[in-house]
Coordinates of C-alpha atoms in Angstrom, one line a residue:
M1 CA -211.0 -70.4 44.2
S2 CA -210.0 -67.1 42.6
N3 CA -206.3 -66.2 42.5
K4 CA -207.0 -62.5 42.2
L5 CA -205.9 -60.2 45.1
P6 CA -208.7 -58.3 46.8
L7 CA -208.9 -54.7 45.5
S8 CA -207.9 -53.3 48.9
V9 CA -204.8 -55.4 49.0
F10 CA -203.8 -54.4 45.5
A11 CA -204.3 -50.7 46.3
T12 CA -202.2 -51.0 49.4
A13 CA -199.4 -52.7 47.3
V14 CA -199.5 -49.9 44.7
L15 CA -199.4 -47.3 47.4
W16 CA -196.5 -49.0 49.2
S17 CA -194.6 -49.3 45.9
S18 CA -195.1 -45.5 45.3
V19 CA -193.8 -44.7 48.8
V20 CA -190.7 -46.9 48.3
L21 CA -190.0 -45.3 44.9
S22 CA -190.4 -41.8 46.3
A23 CA -188.5 -42.1 49.6
P24 CA -186.3 -39.2 50.5
P25 CA -182.7 -39.4 49.3
Q26 CA -180.1 -40.7 51.8
G27 CA -178.9 -37.9 54.1
Y28 CA -181.8 -35.5 53.4
P29 CA -183.8 -34.0 56.4
A30 CA -186.4 -36.3 58.0
D31 CA -189.2 -34.0 57.0
Y32 CA -188.3 -34.1 53.3
Q33 CA -191.0 -36.8 52.9
Q34 CA -193.6 -34.0 53.4
I35 CA -192.2 -32.2 50.4
I36 CA -192.4 -35.4 48.3
D37 CA -196.0 -36.1 49.4
A38 CA -197.1 -32.5 48.7
A39 CA -195.3 -32.6 45.3
T40 CA -197.0 -35.9 44.4
K41 CA -200.4 -34.2 45.1
E42 CA -199.4 -31.4 42.8
G43 CA -198.6 -34.0 40.2
N44 CA -197.1 -31.5 37.7
L45 CA -194.0 -29.3 37.2
V46 CA -193.5 -26.6 34.6
V47 CA -189.9 -25.9 33.7
Y48 CA -188.8 -22.9 31.6
S49 CA -185.3 -23.5 30.2
T50 CA -182.7 -22.6 27.6
T51 CA -181.3 -26.1 27.7
D52 CA -182.1 -28.1 24.6
T53 CA -185.0 -30.6 25.1
K54 CA -182.8 -33.3 23.7
A55 CA -180.0 -32.6 26.2
A56 CA -182.5 -32.4 29.1
A57 CA -184.5 -35.5 28.1
P58 CA -182.3 -38.0 30.2
L59 CA -182.7 -35.7 33.2
I60 CA -186.5 -35.5 32.8
K61 CA -186.7 -39.3 32.4
G62 CA -184.7 -39.8 35.6
F63 CA -186.7 -37.4 37.6
E64 CA -190.0 -38.8 36.5
A65 CA -188.7 -42.3 37.3
T66 CA -187.7 -41.2 40.8
Y67 CA -190.9 -39.4 41.4
P68 CA -193.5 -41.3 39.3
G69 CA -196.4 -39.2 40.4
I70 CA -195.1 -36.0 38.9
R71 CA -195.2 -35.1 35.2
V72 CA -192.6 -32.6 33.8
E73 CA -193.8 -30.0 31.3
Y74 CA -190.6 -28.8 29.8
N75 CA -190.5 -25.6 27.8
D76 CA -187.3 -25.0 25.8
M77 CA -186.7 -21.5 24.5
N78 CA -183.9 -19.0 23.8
S79 CA -182.7 -16.8 26.7
T80 CA -184.4 -13.6 25.4
E81 CA -187.7 -15.3 24.9
L82 CA -187.6 -16.9 28.3
Y83 CA -186.8 -13.6 30.1
N84 CA -189.6 -11.7 28.3
R85 CA -192.2 -14.4 28.6
F86 CA -191.5 -15.0 32.3
I87 CA -191.7 -11.2 33.2
S88 CA -194.9 -10.8 31.2
E89 CA -196.6 -13.7 32.9
Q90 CA -195.6 -12.6 36.3
A91 CA -197.0 -9.1 35.6
S92 CA -200.3 -10.6 34.3
G93 CA -200.6 -13.1 37.1
G94 CA -201.2 -15.9 34.6
S95 CA -199.7 -19.4 34.5
S96 CA -195.9 -19.5 34.2
G97 CA -192.9 -21.6 34.9
D98 CA -192.4 -23.1 38.4
V99 CA -188.7 -23.4 37.8
V100 CA -186.4 -21.2 35.6
W101 CA -183.2 -22.8 34.3
S102 CA -181.2 -20.5 32.0
S103 CA -177.7 -20.3 30.5
S104 CA -178.0 -16.5 30.3
M105 CA -176.6 -16.0 33.8
D106 CA -177.1 -12.3 34.1
T107 CA -180.8 -12.2 33.0
A108 CA -181.5 -15.3 35.1
L109 CA -180.1 -13.6 38.2
K110 CA -182.1 -10.5 37.4
L111 CA -185.3 -12.6 37.3
A112 CA -184.2 -14.3 40.5
T113 CA -183.6 -11.0 42.2
D114 CA -187.2 -10.0 41.5
Y115 CA -189.1 -13.4 41.5
A116 CA -187.2 -16.2 43.2
Q117 CA -188.3 -17.8 46.4
E118 CA -185.7 -18.7 49.0
Y119 CA -185.0 -22.4 49.3
P120 CA -181.9 -23.9 51.0
S121 CA -181.3 -27.0 49.0
P122 CA -180.0 -30.1 50.9
E123 CA -177.4 -30.3 48.1
K124 CA -176.0 -26.9 48.8
A125 CA -173.0 -28.2 50.7
Q126 CA -171.8 -30.1 47.6
L127 CA -171.6 -26.9 45.5
P128 CA -168.9 -24.3 45.2
A129 CA -169.7 -21.2 47.3
W130 CA -169.7 -19.0 44.1
A131 CA -172.6 -21.1 42.7
V132 CA -175.1 -20.2 45.4
W133 CA -176.8 -16.8 45.6
Q134 CA -178.8 -16.2 48.8
N135 CA -180.3 -19.7 48.7
R136 CA -182.4 -18.3 45.9
A137 CA -180.4 -19.0 42.7
Y138 CA -178.1 -21.9 42.0
G139 CA -175.4 -22.6 39.4
T140 CA -176.1 -26.1 38.1
T141 CA -173.3 -26.8 35.6
Y142 CA -169.6 -26.2 34.9
E143 CA -169.2 -25.4 31.2
P144 CA -166.0 -23.9 29.7
L145 CA -166.3 -21.8 26.6
V146 CA -164.3 -23.0 23.6
F147 CA -163.2 -22.2 20.1
I148 CA -164.5 -24.4 17.3
Y149 CA -162.9 -24.7 13.9
N150 CA -163.3 -26.7 10.6
K151 CA -160.8 -29.5 10.7
R152 CA -160.9 -29.9 7.0
L153 CA -160.1 -26.3 6.2
I154 CA -157.8 -25.1 9.0
P155 CA -154.4 -26.9 9.3
A156 CA -153.7 -28.3 12.7
A157 CA -150.5 -26.2 13.0
E158 CA -152.6 -23.0 12.6
V159 CA -155.2 -23.7 15.3
P160 CA -155.0 -21.0 18.0
D161 CA -154.8 -22.0 21.7
S162 CA -155.5 -18.5 23.2
H163 CA -157.6 -15.4 22.5
A164 CA -154.4 -13.5 21.6
A165 CA -153.4 -16.3 19.2
L166 CA -156.9 -16.3 17.7
A167 CA -156.6 -12.5 17.1
K168 CA -153.1 -12.8 15.6
L169 CA -154.2 -15.6 13.2
I170 CA -157.2 -13.7 11.9
A171 CA -155.5 -10.3 11.7
S172 CA -152.6 -11.8 9.7
Q173 CA -155.0 -13.6 7.2
S174 CA -158.0 -11.2 7.1
D175 CA -158.8 -12.1 3.5
K176 CA -158.9 -15.8 4.2
F177 CA -161.2 -15.2 7.3
R178 CA -163.4 -12.5 5.8
K179 CA -166.9 -13.2 7.1
K180 CA -165.7 -16.6 8.1
V181 CA -165.4 -16.0 11.9
T182 CA -168.6 -16.6 13.9
T183 CA -169.7 -15.7 17.5
Y184 CA -172.8 -14.5 19.2
D185 CA -174.7 -11.5 18.1
I186 CA -174.6 -9.7 21.5
E187 CA -177.5 -7.4 20.5
K188 CA -179.9 -10.3 20.0
S189 CA -178.5 -12.9 22.3
G190 CA -178.7 -12.4 26.1
L191 CA -176.2 -15.2 26.5
G192 CA -173.8 -13.6 23.9
F193 CA -174.0 -10.2 25.7
M194 CA -173.2 -11.7 29.1
L195 CA -170.2 -13.7 27.7
S196 CA -168.8 -10.7 25.9
V197 CA -169.0 -8.7 29.2
Q198 CA -167.2 -11.5 31.0
D199 CA -164.5 -11.5 28.3
F200 CA -164.1 -7.8 28.9
K201 CA -163.7 -8.4 32.7
A202 CA -161.1 -11.2 32.1
D203 CA -159.0 -9.5 29.5
P204 CA -157.8 -5.9 30.0
H205 CA -157.1 -5.7 26.2
Y206 CA -160.4 -7.2 25.2
F207 CA -161.6 -4.6 22.7
T208 CA -158.2 -4.5 21.0
T209 CA -158.3 -8.3 20.8
L210 CA -161.8 -8.3 19.5
A211 CA -161.0 -5.7 16.8
D212 CA -158.2 -8.0 15.5
I213 CA -160.6 -11.0 15.6
A214 CA -163.1 -9.0 13.6
K215 CA -160.6 -7.8 11.0
G216 CA -162.5 -9.5 8.2
G217 CA -165.9 -8.9 9.7
L218 CA -167.8 -11.2 12.0
A219 CA -170.6 -13.6 11.0
V220 CA -172.7 -13.2 14.2
Q221 CA -175.5 -15.6 15.2
S222 CA -178.0 -15.9 18.0
S223 CA -177.6 -19.7 18.7
T224 CA -174.8 -22.1 19.3
G225 CA -176.4 -24.7 17.0
T226 CA -176.3 -22.3 14.0
M227 CA -172.6 -21.5 14.7
M228 CA -171.6 -25.1 14.9
E229 CA -173.5 -26.0 11.7
R230 CA -171.9 -23.2 9.7
V231 CA -168.4 -24.1 10.9
S232 CA -169.0 -27.8 10.2
S233 CA -170.2 -27.0 6.7
G234 CA -167.2 -24.7 5.9
E235 CA -169.4 -21.6 5.5
N236 CA -167.5 -20.3 8.5
L237 CA -164.0 -21.5 9.5
I238 CA -163.8 -20.7 13.2
G239 CA -166.0 -19.7 16.1
F240 CA -165.4 -18.4 19.6
N241 CA -167.4 -18.2 22.9
I242 CA -169.1 -21.5 22.0
L243 CA -170.6 -23.6 24.8
G244 CA -168.1 -26.5 25.1
S245 CA -170.8 -28.9 26.3
Y246 CA -172.7 -28.6 23.0
A247 CA -169.6 -28.6 20.9
E248 CA -168.3 -31.8 22.6
A249 CA -171.7 -33.5 22.1
R250 CA -171.7 -32.6 18.4
S251 CA -168.1 -33.5 17.7
K252 CA -168.8 -37.1 18.7
T253 CA -170.7 -37.6 15.4
D254 CA -169.3 -34.7 13.3
P255 CA -165.7 -35.4 12.2
S256 CA -165.4 -31.9 10.7
L257 CA -165.8 -30.0 14.0
G258 CA -162.6 -29.3 16.0
I259 CA -162.6 -28.0 19.5
V260 CA -159.9 -25.9 21.4
Y261 CA -160.0 -25.0 25.0
P262 CA -158.2 -21.6 25.3
Q263 CA -155.1 -21.8 27.6
D264 CA -154.9 -18.1 28.5
Y265 CA -158.3 -18.1 30.1
A266 CA -161.5 -20.2 29.7
L267 CA -164.7 -18.7 30.9
V268 CA -166.9 -21.2 32.7
L269 CA -170.6 -20.8 32.4
S270 CA -173.0 -22.3 35.0
R271 CA -176.7 -22.5 34.1
V272 CA -178.7 -20.7 36.7
S273 CA -181.8 -22.2 38.2
F274 CA -184.4 -20.9 40.7
I275 CA -187.9 -21.5 42.0
S276 CA -190.5 -18.9 41.3
Q277 CA -192.2 -17.2 44.2
Q278 CA -195.5 -17.7 42.4
A279 CA -194.9 -21.4 41.5
K280 CA -198.1 -23.3 41.4
N281 CA -196.2 -26.5 41.9
S282 CA -193.7 -25.2 44.5
H283 CA -193.1 -28.6 46.1
A284 CA -192.4 -30.3 42.8
A285 CA -190.1 -27.4 41.9
K286 CA -188.1 -28.1 45.1
L287 CA -187.8 -31.8 44.2
W288 CA -186.6 -30.9 40.7
L289 CA -184.0 -28.4 41.8
D290 CA -182.6 -30.9 44.4
Y291 CA -182.6 -33.6 41.8
V292 CA -180.7 -31.5 39.2
L293 CA -178.1 -30.7 41.9
S294 CA -177.9 -34.2 43.3
E295 CA -175.2 -36.7 42.6
K296 CA -177.7 -38.8 40.6
G297 CA -178.9 -35.8 38.5
Q298 CA -175.4 -34.5 37.9
N299 CA -174.2 -37.9 36.8
I300 CA -177.0 -37.9 34.2
L301 CA -176.0 -34.4 33.0
A302 CA -172.3 -35.2 32.8
N303 CA -172.5 -38.7 31.3
Q304 CA -175.8 -38.8 29.3
S305 CA -176.3 -35.2 28.4
D306 CA -172.6 -34.2 27.9
I307 CA -173.1 -31.2 30.2
P308 CA -170.3 -30.9 32.7
S309 CA -171.2 -31.2 36.4
I310 CA -170.9 -28.5 39.1
R311 CA -169.9 -31.2 41.6
H312 CA -166.5 -32.9 42.3
D313 CA -167.8 -36.4 42.9
I314 CA -169.3 -37.5 39.5
D315 CA -168.3 -40.7 37.6
G316 CA -165.8 -40.0 34.9
N317 CA -164.0 -36.7 34.2
N318 CA -166.9 -34.5 33.1
D319 CA -167.1 -32.5 36.4
I320 CA -165.1 -29.7 38.2
A321 CA -162.4 -32.1 39.3
G322 CA -161.9 -33.6 35.8
I323 CA -161.9 -30.3 34.0
T324 CA -159.5 -28.7 36.4
K325 CA -157.0 -31.5 35.7
I326 CA -157.0 -30.4 32.1
L327 CA -157.2 -26.6 32.3
G328 CA -156.1 -25.7 35.8
Q329 CA -155.6 -22.0 36.4
A330 CA -157.0 -21.1 33.0
L331 CA -160.5 -21.8 34.3
K332 CA -162.5 -18.6 35.1
P333 CA -165.9 -19.6 36.6
I334 CA -168.5 -16.8 36.2
P335 CA -169.9 -16.4 39.8
V336 CA -173.6 -16.4 40.5
D337 CA -173.7 -13.0 42.2
E338 CA -174.7 -9.4 41.9
T339 CA -171.7 -8.6 39.6
L340 CA -173.7 -10.2 36.8
L341 CA -176.2 -7.3 37.0
D342 CA -173.7 -4.6 36.4
Y343 CA -174.2 -4.2 32.6
L344 CA -178.0 -4.8 32.7
Q345 CA -178.3 -1.1 33.6
Q346 CA -179.7 0.6 30.5
N347 CA -177.0 3.3 30.2
K348 CA -174.2 0.9 30.9
R349 CA -175.5 -1.6 28.5
L350 CA -175.9 0.9 25.7
D351 CA -172.4 2.2 26.3
Y352 CA -171.0 -1.3 26.1
L353 CA -172.9 -2.1 22.9
R354 CA -171.4 1.1 21.3
Q355 CA -167.9 0.0 22.3
W356 CA -168.5 -3.5 20.9
R357 CA -169.9 -2.1 17.6
N358 CA -166.8 0.1 17.2
A359 CA -164.5 -2.8 17.8
V360 CA -166.2 -5.1 15.2
A361 CA -166.8 -2.4 12.6
K362 CA -165.5 -3.2 9.2

């Protein structure tokens, strides 16, 4: 007698296994199963993101394990490339990202204003009010901006702990720091421009502070990775407006890289995500957004990807609650709202760039 199961029984077992694996998360609406079923039929998801593929990999793995019928096509690019590519594809009606996930909060919100579909995530109640814009765009992380420095070349006693202290240090030793201070090139980096504007809003003396920081001339770059590499090697000595999440991850294996969280104010970036109105895989996109915002997804970001969580209930200290214990009132979260769009107006942007150039001129 054969020990093999009849094909129909085997197929039923596989189907049941899939259903069990893809059941709605606890506490979600009863009709959420319909989204899961439709997403499984789509079978694919296209994500456009500025988050490094390496950092996103644990999240992708977790999502695909939770929803085994859906394959994630993850496209990692810089913020300017993402913005231009997405707009071009929307205009041409061609294939594009189902989900956008960008660290350049202002340009991401601009895209959301024009192209995002409304979707009230079941995870919305777990997020700060400032992280949700019209149920169309969501802040997904909580990432303070930091200073980095070369621990071999800057004595611990000299390390600045505020923007004013950073400016004072460099202005008093401009020869030592000549072309040795790095930050974003705000004319080439959308993220860098946005962070500079937020500094300006947080510090009434920003351009004076910036002029002192730039006394020896800045070595500007378009990526966090390049800045960290140059500070670690000693080609640069210090950097500011660096994503703390990336710096913390690198410092675990790089003994030369020091990190300082400024005590006067620490801007907090939140990567903005939205679902495209034209998403070909709109149901899979909803599953992805909810997963990223969920306790499970946020635990992966915080504890496997070293990207701080936007929630308060994550294991460990890499979430809002844990970071607040350390920095308290110094934290200045950048809200996901229309104020991000102020300096995207052409005249205002050009005027701001002129002021920035004047401040950093040799």
